[in-house]
GROMACS .gro file of C-alpha atoms in nm:
model
  345
    1UNK     CA    1   0.000   0.000   0.000
    2UNK     CA    2   0.277   0.245   0.086
    3UNK     CA    3   0.478   0.150  -0.221
    4UNK     CA    4   0.170   0.202  -0.440
    5UNK     CA    5   0.103   0.538  -0.275
    6UNK     CA    6   0.459   0.651  -0.346
    7UNK     CA    7   0.481   0.515  -0.700
    8UNK     CA    8   0.130   0.609  -0.813
    9UNK     CA    9  -0.054   0.856  -0.589
   10UNK     CA   10   0.236   1.086  -0.498
   11UNK     CA   11   0.454   1.035  -0.806
   12UNK     CA   12   0.480   1.354  -1.008
   13UNK     CA   13   0.266   1.539  -0.756
   14UNK     CA   14   0.464   1.539  -0.432
   15UNK     CA   15   0.833   1.445  -0.448
   16UNK     CA   16   0.847   1.460  -0.068
   17UNK     CA   17   0.567   1.214  -0.012
   18UNK     CA   18   0.681   0.992  -0.297
   19UNK     CA   19   1.019   0.949  -0.126
   20UNK     CA   20   0.876   0.922   0.228
   21UNK     CA   21   0.614   0.664   0.133
   22UNK     CA   22   0.868   0.449  -0.049
   23UNK     CA   23   1.109   0.473   0.245
   24UNK     CA   24   0.833   0.361   0.483
   25UNK     CA   25   0.745   0.072   0.251
   26UNK     CA   26   1.107  -0.049   0.264
   27UNK     CA   27   1.143  -0.030   0.643
   28UNK     CA   28   1.021  -0.336   0.833
   29UNK     CA   29   1.041  -0.143   1.160
   30UNK     CA   30   0.830   0.138   1.021
   31UNK     CA   31   0.568  -0.102   0.888
   32UNK     CA   32   0.548  -0.277   1.226
   33UNK     CA   33   0.497   0.062   1.391
   34UNK     CA   34   0.216   0.144   1.148
   35UNK     CA   35   0.052  -0.188   1.235
   36UNK     CA   36   0.004  -0.053   1.588
   37UNK     CA   37  -0.281   0.153   1.443
   38UNK     CA   38  -0.622  -0.002   1.373
   39UNK     CA   39  -0.642  -0.143   1.021
   40UNK     CA   40  -0.867   0.136   0.895
   41UNK     CA   41  -0.617   0.396   1.017
   42UNK     CA   42  -0.304   0.259   0.850
   43UNK     CA   43  -0.353   0.426   0.513
   44UNK     CA   44  -0.069   0.655   0.402
   45UNK     CA   45  -0.294   0.961   0.391
   46UNK     CA   46  -0.371   0.916   0.763
   47UNK     CA   47  -0.025   0.821   0.890
   48UNK     CA   48   0.155   1.085   0.682
   49UNK     CA   49  -0.091   1.350   0.801
   50UNK     CA   50  -0.033   1.242   1.163
   51UNK     CA   51   0.344   1.277   1.113
   52UNK     CA   52   0.290   1.616   0.949
   53UNK     CA   53   0.072   1.723   1.242
   54UNK     CA   54   0.356   1.643   1.483
   55UNK     CA   55   0.593   1.846   1.265
   56UNK     CA   56   0.356   2.145   1.255
   57UNK     CA   57   0.311   2.124   1.633
   58UNK     CA   58   0.688   2.151   1.685
   59UNK     CA   59   0.715   1.800   1.825
   60UNK     CA   60   0.920   1.664   1.534
   61UNK     CA   61   1.171   1.942   1.453
   62UNK     CA   62   1.389   1.733   1.220
   63UNK     CA   63   1.089   1.635   1.010
   64UNK     CA   64   0.964   1.993   1.012
   65UNK     CA   65   1.301   2.120   0.890
   66UNK     CA   66   1.319   1.858   0.614
   67UNK     CA   67   0.971   1.946   0.495
   68UNK     CA   68   1.049   2.319   0.503
   69UNK     CA   69   1.364   2.261   0.297
   70UNK     CA   70   1.182   2.023   0.058
   71UNK     CA   71   1.465   1.777   0.120
   72UNK     CA   72   1.318   1.440   0.022
   73UNK     CA   73   1.601   1.224   0.152
   74UNK     CA   74   1.613   1.404   0.486
   75UNK     CA   75   1.234   1.386   0.510
   76UNK     CA   76   1.238   1.010   0.452
   77UNK     CA   77   1.486   0.953   0.732
   78UNK     CA   78   1.314   1.195   0.968
   79UNK     CA   79   0.972   1.041   0.901
   80UNK     CA   80   1.094   0.693   0.990
   81UNK     CA   81   1.276   0.823   1.299
   82UNK     CA   82   0.968   1.017   1.415
   83UNK     CA   83   0.742   0.721   1.357
   84UNK     CA   84   0.964   0.486   1.556
   85UNK     CA   85   1.025   0.730   1.843
   86UNK     CA   86   0.667   0.855   1.866
   87UNK     CA   87   0.460   0.556   1.756
   88UNK     CA   88   0.204   0.607   2.032
   89UNK     CA   89   0.158   0.973   1.940
   90UNK     CA   90   0.124   0.898   1.569
   91UNK     CA   91  -0.132   0.625   1.636
   92UNK     CA   92  -0.326   0.845   1.880
   93UNK     CA   93  -0.358   1.120   1.621
   94UNK     CA   94  -0.454   0.874   1.348
   95UNK     CA   95  -0.724   0.719   1.567
   96UNK     CA   96  -0.866   1.054   1.675
   97UNK     CA   97  -0.868   1.222   1.334
   98UNK     CA   98  -1.013   1.144   0.995
   99UNK     CA   99  -0.836   1.232   0.669
  100UNK     CA  100  -0.942   1.558   0.513
  101UNK     CA  101  -0.873   1.692   0.167
  102UNK     CA  102  -0.866   2.056   0.073
  103UNK     CA  103  -1.186   2.044  -0.124
  104UNK     CA  104  -1.245   2.346  -0.341
  105UNK     CA  105  -1.492   2.422  -0.613
  106UNK     CA  106  -1.806   2.317  -0.429
  107UNK     CA  107  -1.915   2.678  -0.399
  108UNK     CA  108  -1.910   2.712  -0.777
  109UNK     CA  109  -2.183   2.447  -0.795
  110UNK     CA  110  -2.371   2.542  -0.479
  111UNK     CA  111  -2.397   2.918  -0.540
  112UNK     CA  112  -2.627   2.913  -0.847
  113UNK     CA  113  -2.832   2.626  -0.704
  114UNK     CA  114  -2.896   2.802  -0.372
  115UNK     CA  115  -2.983   3.122  -0.557
  116UNK     CA  116  -3.226   2.922  -0.771
  117UNK     CA  117  -3.386   2.773  -0.459
  118UNK     CA  118  -3.439   3.120  -0.313
  119UNK     CA  119  -3.592   3.241  -0.641
  120UNK     CA  120  -3.835   2.950  -0.657
  121UNK     CA  121  -3.962   3.028  -0.308
  122UNK     CA  122  -3.937   3.407  -0.332
  123UNK     CA  123  -3.703   3.422  -0.030
  124UNK     CA  124  -3.519   3.741   0.061
  125UNK     CA  125  -3.300   3.564   0.318
  126UNK     CA  126  -3.168   3.211   0.362
  127UNK     CA  127  -3.027   3.006   0.644
  128UNK     CA  128  -2.763   2.758   0.529
  129UNK     CA  129  -2.746   2.414   0.691
  130UNK     CA  130  -2.458   2.206   0.559
  131UNK     CA  131  -2.455   1.834   0.637
  132UNK     CA  132  -2.103   1.692   0.644
  133UNK     CA  133  -1.979   2.045   0.683
  134UNK     CA  134  -1.631   2.043   0.524
  135UNK     CA  135  -1.490   2.257   0.807
  136UNK     CA  136  -1.765   2.508   0.732
  137UNK     CA  137  -1.622   2.602   0.392
  138UNK     CA  138  -1.953   2.530   0.214
  139UNK     CA  139  -2.115   2.781   0.450
  140UNK     CA  140  -1.909   3.070   0.311
  141UNK     CA  141  -2.054   3.024  -0.038
  142UNK     CA  142  -2.201   3.375  -0.038
  143UNK     CA  143  -1.864   3.531   0.054
  144UNK     CA  144  -1.644   3.388  -0.221
  145UNK     CA  145  -1.583   3.493  -0.579
  146UNK     CA  146  -1.646   3.248  -0.861
  147UNK     CA  147  -1.518   3.261  -1.219
  148UNK     CA  148  -1.656   3.029  -1.483
  149UNK     CA  149  -1.480   2.929  -1.802
  150UNK     CA  150  -1.746   3.094  -2.018
  151UNK     CA  151  -1.664   3.437  -1.875
  152UNK     CA  152  -1.943   3.447  -1.618
  153UNK     CA  153  -1.871   3.545  -1.261
  154UNK     CA  154  -2.074   3.523  -0.942
  155UNK     CA  155  -2.021   3.623  -0.582
  156UNK     CA  156  -1.772   3.871  -0.442
  157UNK     CA  157  -1.487   3.964  -0.679
  158UNK     CA  158  -1.295   4.118  -0.387
  159UNK     CA  159  -1.311   3.807  -0.169
  160UNK     CA  160  -0.978   3.653  -0.067
  161UNK     CA  161  -1.123   3.317  -0.173
  162UNK     CA  162  -1.164   3.291  -0.548
  163UNK     CA  163  -1.300   2.972  -0.703
  164UNK     CA  164  -1.312   2.866  -1.064
  165UNK     CA  165  -1.507   2.607  -1.258
  166UNK     CA  166  -1.533   2.500  -1.618
  167UNK     CA  167  -1.872   2.507  -1.787
  168UNK     CA  168  -1.953   2.194  -1.984
  169UNK     CA  169  -2.174   2.256  -2.288
  170UNK     CA  170  -2.298   2.600  -2.375
  171UNK     CA  171  -2.575   2.677  -2.128
  172UNK     CA  172  -2.468   2.945  -1.876
  173UNK     CA  173  -2.547   2.929  -1.507
  174UNK     CA  174  -2.822   3.165  -1.388
  175UNK     CA  175  -2.672   3.506  -1.309
  176UNK     CA  176  -2.854   3.559  -0.981
  177UNK     CA  177  -2.715   3.696  -0.658
  178UNK     CA  178  -2.763   3.503  -0.339
  179UNK     CA  179  -2.997   3.669  -0.091
  180UNK     CA  180  -2.873   3.757   0.255
  181UNK     CA  181  -2.748   3.463   0.458
  182UNK     CA  182  -2.879   3.502   0.813
  183UNK     CA  183  -2.773   3.166   0.961
  184UNK     CA  184  -2.485   2.925   0.902
  185UNK     CA  185  -2.512   2.580   1.060
  186UNK     CA  186  -2.277   2.286   1.015
  187UNK     CA  187  -2.401   1.936   1.099
  188UNK     CA  188  -2.151   1.652   1.119
  189UNK     CA  189  -2.058   1.350   1.327
  190UNK     CA  190  -1.719   1.513   1.381
  191UNK     CA  191  -1.734   1.880   1.277
  192UNK     CA  192  -1.412   2.079   1.244
  193UNK     CA  193  -1.401   2.405   1.436
  194UNK     CA  194  -1.177   2.632   1.230
  195UNK     CA  195  -1.134   2.866   1.528
  196UNK     CA  196  -0.965   2.587   1.725
  197UNK     CA  197  -0.586   2.587   1.679
  198UNK     CA  198  -0.545   2.209   1.699
  199UNK     CA  199  -0.828   2.135   1.458
  200UNK     CA  200  -0.717   2.391   1.202
  201UNK     CA  201  -0.362   2.255   1.233
  202UNK     CA  202  -0.496   1.911   1.141
  203UNK     CA  203  -0.643   2.055   0.822
  204UNK     CA  204  -0.300   2.196   0.738
  205UNK     CA  205  -0.142   1.861   0.821
  206UNK     CA  206  -0.363   1.692   0.562
  207UNK     CA  207  -0.212   1.912   0.290
  208UNK     CA  208   0.103   1.755   0.146
  209UNK     CA  209   0.400   1.961   0.268
  210UNK     CA  210   0.541   2.050  -0.076
  211UNK     CA  211   0.209   2.167  -0.220
  212UNK     CA  212   0.246   2.536  -0.142
  213UNK     CA  213  -0.042   2.646  -0.362
  214UNK     CA  214  -0.289   2.416  -0.187
  215UNK     CA  215  -0.166   2.534   0.152
  216UNK     CA  216  -0.201   2.900   0.056
  217UNK     CA  217  -0.555   2.834  -0.066
  218UNK     CA  218  -0.638   2.655   0.258
  219UNK     CA  219  -0.506   2.946   0.466
  220UNK     CA  220  -0.739   3.199   0.303
  221UNK     CA  221  -1.032   2.957   0.328
  222UNK     CA  222  -0.961   2.904   0.698
  223UNK     CA  223  -0.941   3.278   0.757
  224UNK     CA  224  -1.267   3.344   0.575
  225UNK     CA  225  -1.452   3.067   0.761
  226UNK     CA  226  -1.310   3.176   1.097
  227UNK     CA  227  -1.418   3.538   1.041
  228UNK     CA  228  -1.784   3.431   1.067
  229UNK     CA  229  -1.776   3.086   1.228
  230UNK     CA  230  -2.086   2.873   1.186
  231UNK     CA  231  -2.293   2.712   1.456
  232UNK     CA  232  -2.161   2.356   1.470
  233UNK     CA  233  -2.391   2.071   1.568
  234UNK     CA  234  -2.233   1.734   1.640
  235UNK     CA  235  -2.427   1.418   1.574
  236UNK     CA  236  -2.621   1.211   1.326
  237UNK     CA  237  -2.786   1.443   1.074
  238UNK     CA  238  -3.123   1.270   1.095
  239UNK     CA  239  -3.132   1.333   1.470
  240UNK     CA  240  -2.979   1.681   1.468
  241UNK     CA  241  -3.167   1.840   1.178
  242UNK     CA  242  -3.471   1.953   1.383
  243UNK     CA  243  -3.243   2.162   1.606
  244UNK     CA  244  -3.065   2.295   1.300
  245UNK     CA  245  -3.392   2.410   1.146
  246UNK     CA  246  -3.490   2.575   1.474
  247UNK     CA  247  -3.176   2.791   1.456
  248UNK     CA  248  -3.286   2.950   1.126
  249UNK     CA  249  -3.500   3.265   1.171
  250UNK     CA  250  -3.867   3.215   1.086
  251UNK     CA  251  -3.859   3.465   0.799
  252UNK     CA  252  -3.568   3.296   0.622
  253UNK     CA  253  -3.565   2.997   0.388
  254UNK     CA  254  -3.371   2.703   0.536
  255UNK     CA  255  -3.147   2.558   0.264
  256UNK     CA  256  -2.989   2.223   0.347
  257UNK     CA  257  -2.683   2.135   0.141
  258UNK     CA  258  -2.520   1.795   0.098
  259UNK     CA  259  -2.212   1.750  -0.118
  260UNK     CA  260  -2.095   1.391  -0.164
  261UNK     CA  261  -2.226   1.315   0.184
  262UNK     CA  262  -2.524   1.083   0.149
  263UNK     CA  263  -2.321   0.796   0.006
  264UNK     CA  264  -2.199   0.745   0.364
  265UNK     CA  265  -2.561   0.699   0.480
  266UNK     CA  266  -2.751   0.374   0.463
  267UNK     CA  267  -3.054   0.373   0.234
  268UNK     CA  268  -3.277   0.376   0.542
  269UNK     CA  269  -3.096   0.682   0.679
  270UNK     CA  270  -3.127   0.862   0.345
  271UNK     CA  271  -3.502   0.807   0.346
  272UNK     CA  272  -3.525   0.923   0.708
  273UNK     CA  273  -3.321   1.229   0.609
  274UNK     CA  274  -3.576   1.305   0.338
  275UNK     CA  275  -3.856   1.260   0.591
  276UNK     CA  276  -3.688   1.510   0.826
  277UNK     CA  277  -3.689   1.771   0.549
  278UNK     CA  278  -4.056   1.706   0.486
  279UNK     CA  279  -4.137   1.737   0.857
  280UNK     CA  280  -3.956   2.071   0.877
  281UNK     CA  281  -4.172   2.212   0.597
  282UNK     CA  282  -4.492   2.208   0.802
  283UNK     CA  283  -4.492   2.583   0.865
  284UNK     CA  284  -4.257   2.716   0.600
  285UNK     CA  285  -4.083   2.603   0.282
  286UNK     CA  286  -3.754   2.414   0.307
  287UNK     CA  287  -3.504   2.366   0.026
  288UNK     CA  288  -3.242   2.096  -0.023
  289UNK     CA  289  -2.951   2.140  -0.264
  290UNK     CA  290  -2.762   1.818  -0.326
  291UNK     CA  291  -2.451   1.727  -0.519
  292UNK     CA  292  -2.437   1.350  -0.497
  293UNK     CA  293  -2.351   1.052  -0.710
  294UNK     CA  294  -2.609   0.930  -0.958
  295UNK     CA  295  -2.897   0.771  -0.769
  296UNK     CA  296  -2.761   0.852  -0.424
  297UNK     CA  297  -2.997   1.140  -0.335
  298UNK     CA  298  -3.350   1.006  -0.284
  299UNK     CA  299  -3.625   1.175  -0.488
  300UNK     CA  300  -3.377   1.356  -0.715
  301UNK     CA  301  -3.413   1.254  -1.083
  302UNK     CA  302  -3.100   1.130  -1.258
  303UNK     CA  303  -3.155   1.217  -1.627
  304UNK     CA  304  -3.159   0.840  -1.678
  305UNK     CA  305  -2.786   0.825  -1.603
  306UNK     CA  306  -2.638   0.504  -1.467
  307UNK     CA  307  -2.497   0.485  -1.112
  308UNK     CA  308  -2.118   0.506  -1.082
  309UNK     CA  309  -2.103   0.682  -1.417
  310UNK     CA  310  -1.825   0.919  -1.314
  311UNK     CA  311  -2.027   1.232  -1.247
  312UNK     CA  312  -2.268   1.368  -0.988
  313UNK     CA  313  -2.618   1.510  -1.009
  314UNK     CA  314  -2.688   1.865  -0.890
  315UNK     CA  315  -3.034   1.842  -0.740
  316UNK     CA  316  -3.287   2.082  -0.594
  317UNK     CA  317  -3.583   1.975  -0.381
  318UNK     CA  318  -3.832   2.224  -0.239
  319UNK     CA  319  -4.065   2.105   0.037
  320UNK     CA  320  -4.371   2.322   0.102
  321UNK     CA  321  -4.628   2.180   0.341
  322UNK     CA  322  -4.730   1.848   0.184
  323UNK     CA  323  -4.583   1.926  -0.157
  324UNK     CA  324  -4.241   1.815  -0.281
  325UNK     CA  325  -4.094   1.947  -0.603
  326UNK     CA  326  -3.765   1.776  -0.689
  327UNK     CA  327  -3.558   1.819  -1.003
  328UNK     CA  328  -3.209   1.786  -1.140
  329UNK     CA  329  -3.039   2.113  -1.223
  330UNK     CA  330  -2.731   1.969  -1.390
  331UNK     CA  331  -2.428   1.745  -1.373
  332UNK     CA  332  -2.097   1.800  -1.195
  333UNK     CA  333  -1.754   1.643  -1.216
  334UNK     CA  334  -1.425   1.663  -1.022
  335UNK     CA  335  -1.567   1.781  -0.689
  336UNK     CA  336  -1.734   2.081  -0.848
  337UNK     CA  337  -1.459   2.190  -1.085
  338UNK     CA  338  -1.679   2.113  -1.388
  339UNK     CA  339  -2.047   2.198  -1.413
  340UNK     CA  340  -2.311   2.142  -1.676
  341UNK     CA  341  -2.620   2.346  -1.594
  342UNK     CA  342  -2.922   2.190  -1.762
  343UNK     CA  343  -3.232   2.331  -1.590
  344UNK     CA  344  -3.458   2.592  -1.737
  345UNK     CA  345  -3.450   2.908  -1.531
   0.00000   0.00000   0.00000
């Protein structure tokens, strides 16, 4: 696994991690140390992030220096030494944390869909509820700038966070501005509080040390999210959603967003999730914007596409009393970096 990670996953992308992963794969002592972690926590992305976390925390100065100097050979030796000396610490971090990737581009898909939801309902304000909250980054969708490959732009052109996405086919995205966002709520089993130094350090640790551009992008995203931190609710979404809806002012449209989240739910939980949305629409409309694999989001049409076809469906469901209107707005690829808007608007 470590040899494959070095030769395939990191090759040509991260010389540091290519060398470190191969060095770990060739060290019997290092592999035995990794086996101290539970099987599901032995993957290179988790162990390398745990080592990086120790380096960022100042607990592994030799590894930190090697990473800073982009010295692959020194990093390989320091990584093995740190792993052997601090096995318990590495394993403890790996067990406590889950791997995180610096996901960008979701706002480029979410922005026009949320604006469309508000238009359909006639809402002048929205409350965002993000399930599987990506460190709250999806909840800053109204505060980023977005440039599309067809020359369109949405959002704030002066924002420190600028996203881009390629438009597939010729249909433009609707050029509507998001209404005022009056509530930001993140729901997750293990939400990341970007105002917490240790948790934000973990997000940095998950960025490969020699990928300066990704790290710089993460820093501005962290700063933007921390400047207006969301209300974080820990727990199963099906159980927590009623409290999340209660935190949205009565005169605002609650908009629930899920981006590649529901695939982690059982089919029963997905249906219960849908039922929760319907329950919340007793006294006011509720919208759900989903970006999920084909067939993953219940009630959202799929254009007849086959599951596991390599793209995701951008869906919009509006619940209003006993009425549900669900449709597909388009297709998305590469975690939101490509968008094909197909809905009439």
